[in-house]
Amino acid sequence: MNNSNIKNIIICGNGLAGVITTAALAKALPKETKLTLIDTLCTHEKDIFYGNVTSTSTYAFLLSLGITEIELLTQSNTSFSLGTHYLDWGEEKNSWYQCHHQPLPLIQGVMFHHYLNRITAKFPEQSAIGPYIMSVCAANKGVFAHPSKDPKSPLKNIEYGYHFHPAELRKIIGRKLDNWDINIEKGSIKSIEKSNGEIKSLTLSNGANISGDFFIDCTQGDLGIYDKRINFGHNRTLKAVENISPHNEIIGSCRKVHGNIEKWKSQTFLQDKLQILNISEISNKKDNDTESRTHHSTGVTITTGFSENPWINNCLRLGHSAAVLSPLTPAPIMLLQNDVKRMLELIPISHDMKIEAKEYNRRFTEDYIHASTFESAFQPAQTIIKKESYENKIEELIYDKLKNKIMQFKSRGIVLQYDLEPFNNEDWIQIHLGMKRIPKRYDALADRLDETQLIETLKNIKKNNFIISEKIPPLNKYITGLIKYLRKQNDKVQSK
């Protein structure tokens, strides 16, 4: 980047996507690169669609921005998360834990769930997958501990993300911006000067004229500095209604979600608050207008979908200006992180950005197709298999992939994975079994293991998980004690 001709980068919008992007650029680029963050004077209410639960990758991502877990826990109300507990989901009223976890053990080279399928008829009490997943055992009891470094401990398999609120995360990252030499301009975008399709400068409501080499649009989709996003994938209008109430105790290490893919409610315990988020799909414009008039002060609406080409010429759309996903899964915040990491990897070094833009757009599209495929898996299998009409070519591709996944799993227990999917085998196994997609057959190689030995192995895994889950503390006690200890240690450092 030292020999780069890109010396002036403009980030538009200081919502969650904007501050994350600015922090990432400031941390990664040399001081010679001028960064300007434009506060477009908008509210950040649509940030709620980034959700309230992260994936396991967030720890490392925040660390790359210079935010440690100590800072995250002591300077915001963020809490630990083992995943999501879906309760009475859909018409079939399915309930299951969708937890973060290391890969389940391979036994003689055969994936673990095949052995459970093998014993289902004869030993049904041993065939549920939850008791074999340490994270699920801990979530079921509302307890938590960091992963163990002891290779013999079941806690080595536990993984975690965070329960968070987008506004709190935005604040803690925003405070980091004070550590870097970043020019901040306040004003809405009034006009855009372009030449040969490239943006040359922006004129703001405060009269400032901001010129740059590379523009990153992190607005919330309604004040984009480029053409309006053309949505691909699932085009749905979603309404979010949030209620936050004080709560002095964290109850449970998983968020709870009830409902169906069209209308659901989540309950998420932060350190000092309970967040209840209601998401509902608005089926048509009339409903949308009615909802907007009736609930304008309490609800936020947004249209899901993603851009086919978020990077055009010298402008990259990032965040909600490029894509919106339902916060049913951790995908919105997970893919925002992926987009920022991809941007850093492909940051242009000359005004000819065609190669970088092409590669960014390719990987962006793959990410959002895979995430949309996972979200669509929360529908009944028959609804998915019978679907024949699609809004666009991308939605058809999403359902083709999902149909293949479901048919392969239901037929032979095969966990079909495409390249670079953001959700792993364990995620797919949990949702398939949670939605009661039971394979008709299992891998014949699973029969090589003696039945008595298999049952003994399974009982030992369950027993060890149970013993550990009985010993570790409730999340509320764990995080309270941890924060107290961290603050005490910090006071010692400050006093020296």
GROMACS .gro file of N, CA and C in nm, residues 71 75-76 168 170-179:
model
   42
   71GLU      N    1  -1.221  -0.516   2.713
   71GLU     CA    2  -1.287  -0.389   2.680
   71GLU      C    3  -1.432  -0.411   2.642
   75GLN      N    4  -1.690  -0.229   2.887
   75GLN     CA    5  -1.732  -0.100   2.833
   75GLN      C    6  -1.864  -0.107   2.758
   76SER      N    7  -1.926  -0.224   2.758
   76SER     CA    8  -2.059  -0.238   2.697
   76SER      C    9  -2.136  -0.344   2.774
  168GLU      N   10  -2.460  -0.050   2.114
  168GLU     CA   11  -2.350  -0.059   2.209
  168GLU      C   12  -2.218  -0.092   2.138
  170ARG      N   13  -2.147  -0.028   1.829
  170ARG     CA   14  -2.109   0.091   1.751
  170ARG      C   15  -2.037   0.193   1.839
  171LYS      N   16  -2.085   0.213   1.960
  171LYS     CA   17  -2.024   0.312   2.050
  171LYS      C   18  -1.882   0.274   2.088
  172ILE      N   19  -1.863   0.146   2.123
  172ILE     CA   20  -1.730   0.105   2.169
  172ILE      C   21  -1.628   0.109   2.055
  173ILE      N   22  -1.673   0.077   1.932
  173ILE     CA   23  -1.581   0.088   1.817
  173ILE      C   24  -1.560   0.235   1.781
  174GLY      N   25  -1.669   0.314   1.792
  174GLY     CA   26  -1.658   0.457   1.762
  174GLY      C   27  -1.557   0.528   1.850
  175ARG      N   28  -1.551   0.488   1.977
  175ARG     CA   29  -1.454   0.550   2.069
  175ARG      C   30  -1.310   0.521   2.026
  176LYS      N   31  -1.291   0.406   1.962
  176LYS     CA   32  -1.156   0.372   1.914
  176LYS      C   33  -1.108   0.467   1.805
  177LEU      N   34  -1.202   0.526   1.731
  177LEU     CA   35  -1.165   0.614   1.620
  177LEU      C   36  -1.087   0.735   1.669
  178ASP      N   37  -1.105   0.772   1.796
  178ASP     CA   38  -1.033   0.887   1.852
  178ASP      C   39  -0.883   0.862   1.859
  179ASN      N   40  -0.844   0.734   1.851
  179ASN     CA   41  -0.702   0.700   1.860
  179ASN      C   42  -0.627   0.720   1.728
   0.00000   0.00000   0.00000
